[in-house]
Coordinates of C-alpha atoms and ligand atoms in Angstrom, one line a residue:
X1 CA 0.0 0.0 0.0
X2 CA 1.2 3.4 -0.9
X3 CA 1.0 6.0 1.8
X4 CA 0.9 9.7 1.3
X5 CA 3.7 11.3 3.2
X6 CA 1.4 13.6 5.2
X7 CA -0.9 10.7 6.3
X8 CA 1.8 9.1 8.5
X9 CA 1.3 11.4 11.6
X10 CA -2.4 10.5 11.5
X11 CA -1.7 6.8 11.5
X12 CA 0.7 7.2 14.4
X13 CA -1.9 9.2 16.2
X14 CA -4.6 6.6 15.7
X15 CA -2.3 3.7 16.6
X16 CA -1.4 5.5 19.8
X17 CA -5.1 6.0 20.6
X18 CA -5.8 2.4 20.0
X19 CA -3.0 1.4 22.2
X20 CA -4.1 3.6 25.0
X21 CA -7.6 2.1 25.0
X22 CA -6.4 -1.5 24.9
X23 CA -4.0 -1.0 27.8
X24 CA -6.6 0.8 29.9
X25 CA -9.1 -2.0 29.7
X26 CA -6.5 -4.8 30.0
X27 CA -7.0 -8.0 32.0
X28 CA -6.4 -7.5 35.7
X29 CA -4.4 -10.1 37.6
X30 CA -4.6 -8.4 40.9
X31 CA -6.5 -6.1 43.2
X32 CA -4.7 -2.9 44.2
X33 CA -6.3 -1.4 47.3
X34 CA -6.8 2.4 47.0
X35 CA -5.9 2.6 43.3
X36 CA -8.2 3.4 40.4
X37 CA -10.0 0.2 39.5
X38 CA -10.8 0.0 35.8
X39 CA -13.9 -1.9 34.6
X40 CA -14.0 -3.6 31.1
X41 CA -14.3 -0.2 29.5
X42 CA -11.3 1.2 31.3
X43 CA -13.5 3.4 33.5
X44 CA -13.0 3.5 37.3
X45 CA -15.6 1.2 38.9
X46 CA -18.5 3.1 40.4
X47 CA -20.0 0.8 43.1
X48 CA -19.6 2.7 46.3
X49 CA -21.0 1.6 49.6
X50 CA -21.7 -1.6 47.7
X51 CA -22.7 -5.2 48.2
X52 CA -22.0 -8.5 46.4
X53 CA -24.5 -11.1 45.4
X54 CA -23.2 -14.5 44.2
X55 CA -25.3 -16.3 41.5
X56 CA -23.9 -19.7 40.5
X57 CA -20.3 -18.9 39.5
X58 CA -20.8 -15.2 39.0
X59 CA -20.4 -12.3 41.4
X60 CA -22.6 -9.2 41.0
X61 CA -21.3 -6.1 42.6
X62 CA -23.9 -3.4 43.2
X63 CA -23.1 0.1 44.5
X64 CA -23.8 3.8 44.5
X65 CA -23.1 5.1 41.0
X66 CA -21.3 8.4 41.4
X67 CA -19.7 9.1 38.1
X68 CA -19.6 12.7 36.9
X69 CA -22.3 14.3 34.8
X70 CA -25.2 12.4 36.3
X71 CA -28.7 14.0 36.6
X72 CA -28.8 15.5 40.1
X73 CA -32.5 14.6 40.5
X74 CA -31.8 10.9 39.9
X75 CA -30.2 8.3 42.1
X76 CA -28.4 5.5 40.4
X77 CA -27.2 2.0 41.4
X78 CA -24.6 0.4 39.2
X79 CA -24.1 -3.3 38.6
X80 CA -20.9 -5.1 37.6
X81 CA -20.3 -8.8 37.1
X82 CA -17.2 -10.9 37.5
X83 CA -16.1 -14.5 37.8
X84 CA -12.7 -13.9 39.4
X85 CA -13.4 -10.8 41.5
X86 CA -10.6 -8.9 39.9
X87 CA -12.0 -8.2 36.4
X88 CA -15.4 -6.5 36.4
X89 CA -17.7 -6.0 33.5
X90 CA -20.1 -3.0 33.7
X91 CA -23.7 -4.1 33.2
X92 CA -25.1 -0.6 33.4
X93 CA -27.2 1.2 36.0
X94 CA -29.9 -1.2 37.3
X95 CA -31.5 1.7 39.3
X96 CA -32.2 5.2 38.0
X97 CA -35.0 6.5 40.3
X98 CA -36.4 10.0 40.6
X99 CA -37.5 10.9 44.1
X100 CA -39.9 8.1 45.0
X101 CA -41.5 9.5 48.1
X102 CA -41.3 13.3 47.9
X103 CA -38.2 13.5 49.9
X104 CA -37.1 16.8 48.3
X105 CA -33.8 18.0 46.8
X106 CA -30.7 16.1 47.7
X107 CA -32.6 13.0 48.7
X108 CA -30.5 10.0 49.5
X109 CA -30.3 6.4 48.1
X110 CA -27.2 4.8 49.6
X111 CA -25.6 1.4 50.3
X112 CA -27.6 -0.8 48.0
X113 CA -27.6 -4.6 48.8
X114 CA -29.2 -7.3 46.7
X115 CA -30.6 -10.5 48.0
X116 CA -31.7 -13.4 45.8
X117 CA -34.9 -15.1 47.1
X118 CA -34.5 -18.9 46.6
X119 CA -38.3 -19.1 47.0
X120 CA -39.4 -16.6 44.2
X121 CA -36.2 -16.5 42.2
X122 CA -36.5 -12.7 42.4
X123 CA -33.7 -10.3 43.1
X124 CA -34.6 -7.9 45.9
X125 CA -32.5 -4.7 46.5
X126 CA -32.5 -3.0 49.9
X127 CA -31.1 0.5 50.2
X128 CA -31.0 3.3 52.7
X129 CA -33.6 5.8 51.7
X130 CA -33.6 9.3 53.2
X131 CA -34.0 13.0 52.8
X132 CA -31.2 15.5 52.8
X133 CA -31.1 15.8 56.6
X134 CA -31.1 12.0 57.1
X135 CA -34.3 12.2 59.2
X136 CA -36.5 9.9 57.1
X137 CA -34.3 6.9 58.0
X138 CA -36.0 4.1 56.2
X139 CA -35.1 1.1 54.0
X140 CA -36.3 1.0 50.5
X141 CA -36.9 -2.1 48.4
X142 CA -36.8 -2.6 44.6
X143 CA -37.2 -5.9 42.7
X144 CA -36.1 -7.5 39.5
X145 CA -36.4 -10.9 37.8
X146 CA -32.7 -10.7 36.7
X147 CA -29.6 -9.7 38.6
X148 CA -28.7 -7.1 35.9
X149 CA -32.1 -5.9 34.7
X150 CA -33.9 -2.6 35.7
X151 CA -35.1 -2.9 39.3
X152 CA -38.7 -1.7 40.0
X153 CA -39.3 0.5 43.1
X154 CA -41.6 -1.3 45.5
X155 CA -41.8 0.4 48.9
X156 CA -40.0 1.8 51.9
X157 CA -40.4 1.1 55.6
X158 CA -38.9 1.3 59.1
X159 CA -37.7 -2.2 59.8
X160 CA -39.6 -3.5 62.8
X161 CA -40.6 0.1 63.4
X162 CA -37.0 1.3 63.9
X163 CA -35.0 4.0 62.3
X164 CA -32.6 2.6 59.7
X165 CA -29.7 4.4 58.1
X166 CA -26.6 2.4 57.0
X167 CA -27.5 -1.1 56.0
X168 CA -25.5 -4.3 55.4
X169 CA -26.2 -7.8 54.1
X170 CA -25.3 -11.2 55.3
X171 CA -26.0 -14.6 53.9
X172 CA -25.3 -17.5 56.2
X173 CA -23.9 -20.9 55.2
X174 CA -27.5 -22.4 55.4
X175 CA -28.7 -19.8 52.9
X176 CA -30.6 -17.7 55.5
X177 CA -30.4 -14.0 54.6
X178 CA -30.0 -11.2 57.0
X179 CA -30.2 -7.4 56.9
X180 CA -28.1 -5.4 59.4
X181 CA -29.1 -1.8 60.0
X182 CA -28.0 1.1 62.2
X183 CA -30.7 2.4 64.5
X184 CA -29.4 5.7 65.9
X185 CA -31.0 5.7 69.3
X186 CA -30.4 2.1 70.0
X187 CA -27.6 0.4 68.1
X188 CA -27.0 -2.2 65.5
X189 CA -29.8 -4.6 64.5
X190 CA -29.5 -8.0 62.9
X191 CA -32.8 -9.2 61.4
X192 CA -33.7 -12.2 59.4
X193 CA -35.5 -11.7 56.1
X194 CA -38.6 -13.6 55.0
X195 CA -38.1 -16.2 52.4
X196 CA -39.3 -13.9 49.6
X197 CA -36.9 -11.3 51.0
X198 CA -39.6 -8.6 50.9
X199 CA -39.8 -8.1 54.6
X200 CA -38.4 -9.0 58.0
X201 CA -39.2 -12.3 59.6
X202 CA -37.7 -11.7 63.0
X203 CA -35.1 -9.8 65.0
X204 CA -32.0 -11.9 65.8
X205 CA -30.2 -9.4 68.0
X206 CA -29.7 -5.8 68.9
X207 CA -26.1 -5.0 69.5
X208 CA -25.9 -1.9 71.6
X209 CA -23.1 -0.4 69.7
X210 CA -23.4 2.3 67.1
X211 CA -22.1 0.9 63.9
X212 CA -22.3 2.1 60.3
X213 CA -21.1 0.1 57.3
X214 CA -22.2 -3.0 59.2
X215 CA -21.2 -6.4 57.9
X216 CA -21.1 -10.0 59.2
X217 CA -19.2 -13.2 58.3
X218 CA -19.6 -16.7 59.6
X219 CA -16.2 -18.4 59.8
X220 CA -15.2 -21.6 61.5
X221 CA -18.2 -21.7 63.8
X222 CA -18.0 -18.0 64.9
X223 CA -19.9 -15.0 63.7
X224 CA -17.8 -11.8 63.3
X225 CA -19.7 -8.5 63.1
X226 CA -17.9 -5.4 62.0
X227 CA -18.7 -1.7 61.6
X228 CA -17.5 1.8 61.8
X229 CA -18.2 4.6 64.2
X230 CA -20.4 7.5 63.2
X231 CA -18.1 10.0 61.7
X232 CA -19.9 10.6 58.3
X233 CA -17.5 10.4 55.4
X234 CA -14.4 10.7 57.6
X235 CA -12.7 7.4 58.3
X236 CA -12.4 6.0 61.9
X237 CA -11.1 2.9 63.5
X238 CA -13.6 0.1 62.5
X239 CA -14.2 -2.5 65.2
X240 CA -15.5 -6.1 65.4
X241 CA -17.1 -8.5 67.9
X242 CA -17.8 -12.2 67.8
X243 CA -20.5 -14.6 68.9
X244 CA -21.3 -18.3 68.5
X245 CA -24.8 -17.4 67.5
X246 CA -26.3 -14.4 65.7
X247 CA -28.5 -13.9 68.8
X248 CA -25.4 -13.3 70.9
X249 CA -24.1 -12.7 73.4
X250 CA -21.5 -10.7 71.5
X251 CA -18.0 -10.1 72.8
X252 CA -16.6 -6.6 73.4
X253 CA -15.6 -4.7 70.3
X254 CA -11.9 -4.6 69.3
X255 CA -10.0 -2.7 66.6
X256 CA -9.5 -4.5 63.3
X257 CA -6.4 -2.5 62.4
X258 CA -4.0 -0.2 64.2
X259 CA -6.2 2.6 65.5
X260 CA -4.1 5.5 64.2
X261 CA -4.6 4.3 60.5
X262 CA -8.4 4.8 60.8
X263 CA -8.9 1.4 59.1
X264 CA -6.3 2.6 56.5
X265 CA -8.7 5.5 55.7
X266 CA -11.6 3.3 54.8
X267 CA -15.0 2.3 56.0
X268 CA -16.4 -1.2 56.0
X269 CA -19.2 -2.2 53.6
X270 CA -19.0 -6.1 53.4
X271 CA -17.1 -9.1 54.6
X272 CA -16.9 -11.4 51.6
X273 CA -16.3 -15.1 52.2
X274 CA -14.7 -17.0 49.4
X275 CA -15.0 -20.8 49.9
X276 CA -13.0 -22.7 47.4
X277 CA -11.6 -26.3 46.9
X278 CA -8.7 -25.8 49.2
X279 CA -9.3 -22.8 51.4
X280 CA -11.7 -20.3 52.7
X281 CA -10.7 -16.6 52.7
X282 CA -12.5 -13.6 54.1
X283 CA -12.0 -10.3 52.3
X284 CA -12.7 -7.0 53.9
X285 CA -14.5 -4.7 51.5
X286 CA -14.3 -1.0 52.3
X287 CA -14.8 2.4 50.8
X288 CA -12.1 5.1 50.8
X289 CA -14.5 8.1 50.5
X290 CA -13.6 11.3 48.8
X291 CA -16.5 13.5 49.9
X292 CA -15.6 16.4 47.6
X293 CA -15.0 14.2 44.5
X294 CA -17.1 11.2 45.2
X295 CA -16.6 9.8 41.6
X296 CA -13.0 9.3 42.6
X297 CA -13.7 7.4 45.8
X298 CA -11.6 4.3 46.0
X299 CA -12.0 0.8 47.4
X300 CA -10.0 -1.0 50.0
X301 CA -10.3 -4.7 49.5
X302 CA -7.9 -6.8 51.5
X303 CA -8.0 -10.4 52.9
X304 CA -8.2 -10.4 56.7
X305 CA -6.4 -12.6 59.2
X306 CA -9.2 -14.4 60.9
X307 CA -9.7 -17.3 63.3
X308 CA -10.2 -18.2 66.9
X309 CA -12.1 -15.1 67.7
X310 CA -9.6 -12.7 66.2
X311 CA -9.9 -10.6 63.0
X312 CA -7.2 -8.4 61.7
X313 CA -6.9 -6.2 58.6
X314 CA -3.2 -6.2 57.5
X315 CA -1.6 -3.2 55.8
X316 CA -3.1 -3.2 52.4
X317 CA -1.0 -4.5 49.5
X318 CA -1.8 -5.6 46.0
X319 CA -3.1 -9.2 46.0
X320 CA -4.5 -11.9 43.7
X321 CA -7.5 -14.0 44.2
X322 CA -8.0 -17.6 43.1
X323 CA -11.8 -18.0 43.5
X324 CA -11.7 -21.8 42.7
X325 CA -9.2 -22.5 45.4
X326 CA -10.6 -20.0 47.8
X327 CA -7.2 -18.5 48.3
X328 CA -5.6 -15.1 48.0
X329 CA -1.9 -14.2 47.8
X330 CA 0.3 -11.2 47.6
X331 CA 0.9 -9.9 44.1
X332 CA 4.6 -9.6 43.2
Ligands
LIG1 C1 -21.4 7.7 56.5 C2 -22.3 6.5 55.9 C3 -22.4 6.8 54.4 C4 -23.0 8.2 54.2 C5 -22.3 9.2 55.0 C6 -22.9 10.6 54.9 O1 -21.3 7.5 57.8 O2 -21.6 5.3 56.1 O3 -23.1 5.8 53.8 O4 -24.4 8.1 54.7 O5 -22.1 8.9 56.3 O6 -22.3 11.5 55.7

């Protein structure tokens, strides 16, 4: 092919563009806590205050969509899918709601968590629904037939007539599903969901400790509950307690990381248990919030040291996950 002399700079320019795009969306072989985390389009993952729902061999990550340029009247929840927990494909925003209950400007939809009802096969999303002053304090529910379809707004309520702000999700080894929620006058509730996941079956426990970003994991016969103190977007030293039953009694709360690191500047959102052929690993999932540039908020995912009643979040380093084996290891 004969090229005109003056077309060469353009070819170099397009080749460079192409190269940039392919390197941005390249295959990830690790998780790098605190760094930008590109999805399959090379865009930083927007799934803040999120939760994870496992469906067969796929993980769905839902979270607050906070990318720039969104319509300020709408609240969005994003959905990403992955088989290896390191490479995430963006499935779009599964929620784009306008103010559903006349909550006024700056209304709040935060910390979405999706439960799959074994009974109905439906996906039920819970989220913190509030007005700008955080006084409405309810959970909202939306449903969908698919994990990655458009969720339909259903209702909001005060769980067991209590105020509810930050929420968390927990699925036990027997498949029972639990919501945890922060009730400002009282503490931290753990409640069991009904089989269709549309309501609360019963209260398991009220832990008289104020905890946001609440999460629970069941590991080697012990339940570990974790959460942060109430300092808004500012990080604090997250703490955990243990119990042999969800009903308690719960131990005293202890720090999960050196106090002065403020949980390495993050706030808990989930404890993810990965059970594989060889091992079982628990990964701490947290948010490193940037209140003034929320779209740039980062994630702190890091395997914890856990066992015999102790949980410890080591200093974050890049790591790899082998989901099949259930293991994680330090990336070189
Ligand atoms: C945090 C909470 C976030 C958000 C924020 C607002 O404590 O975990 O989800 O509500 O406060 O200040």
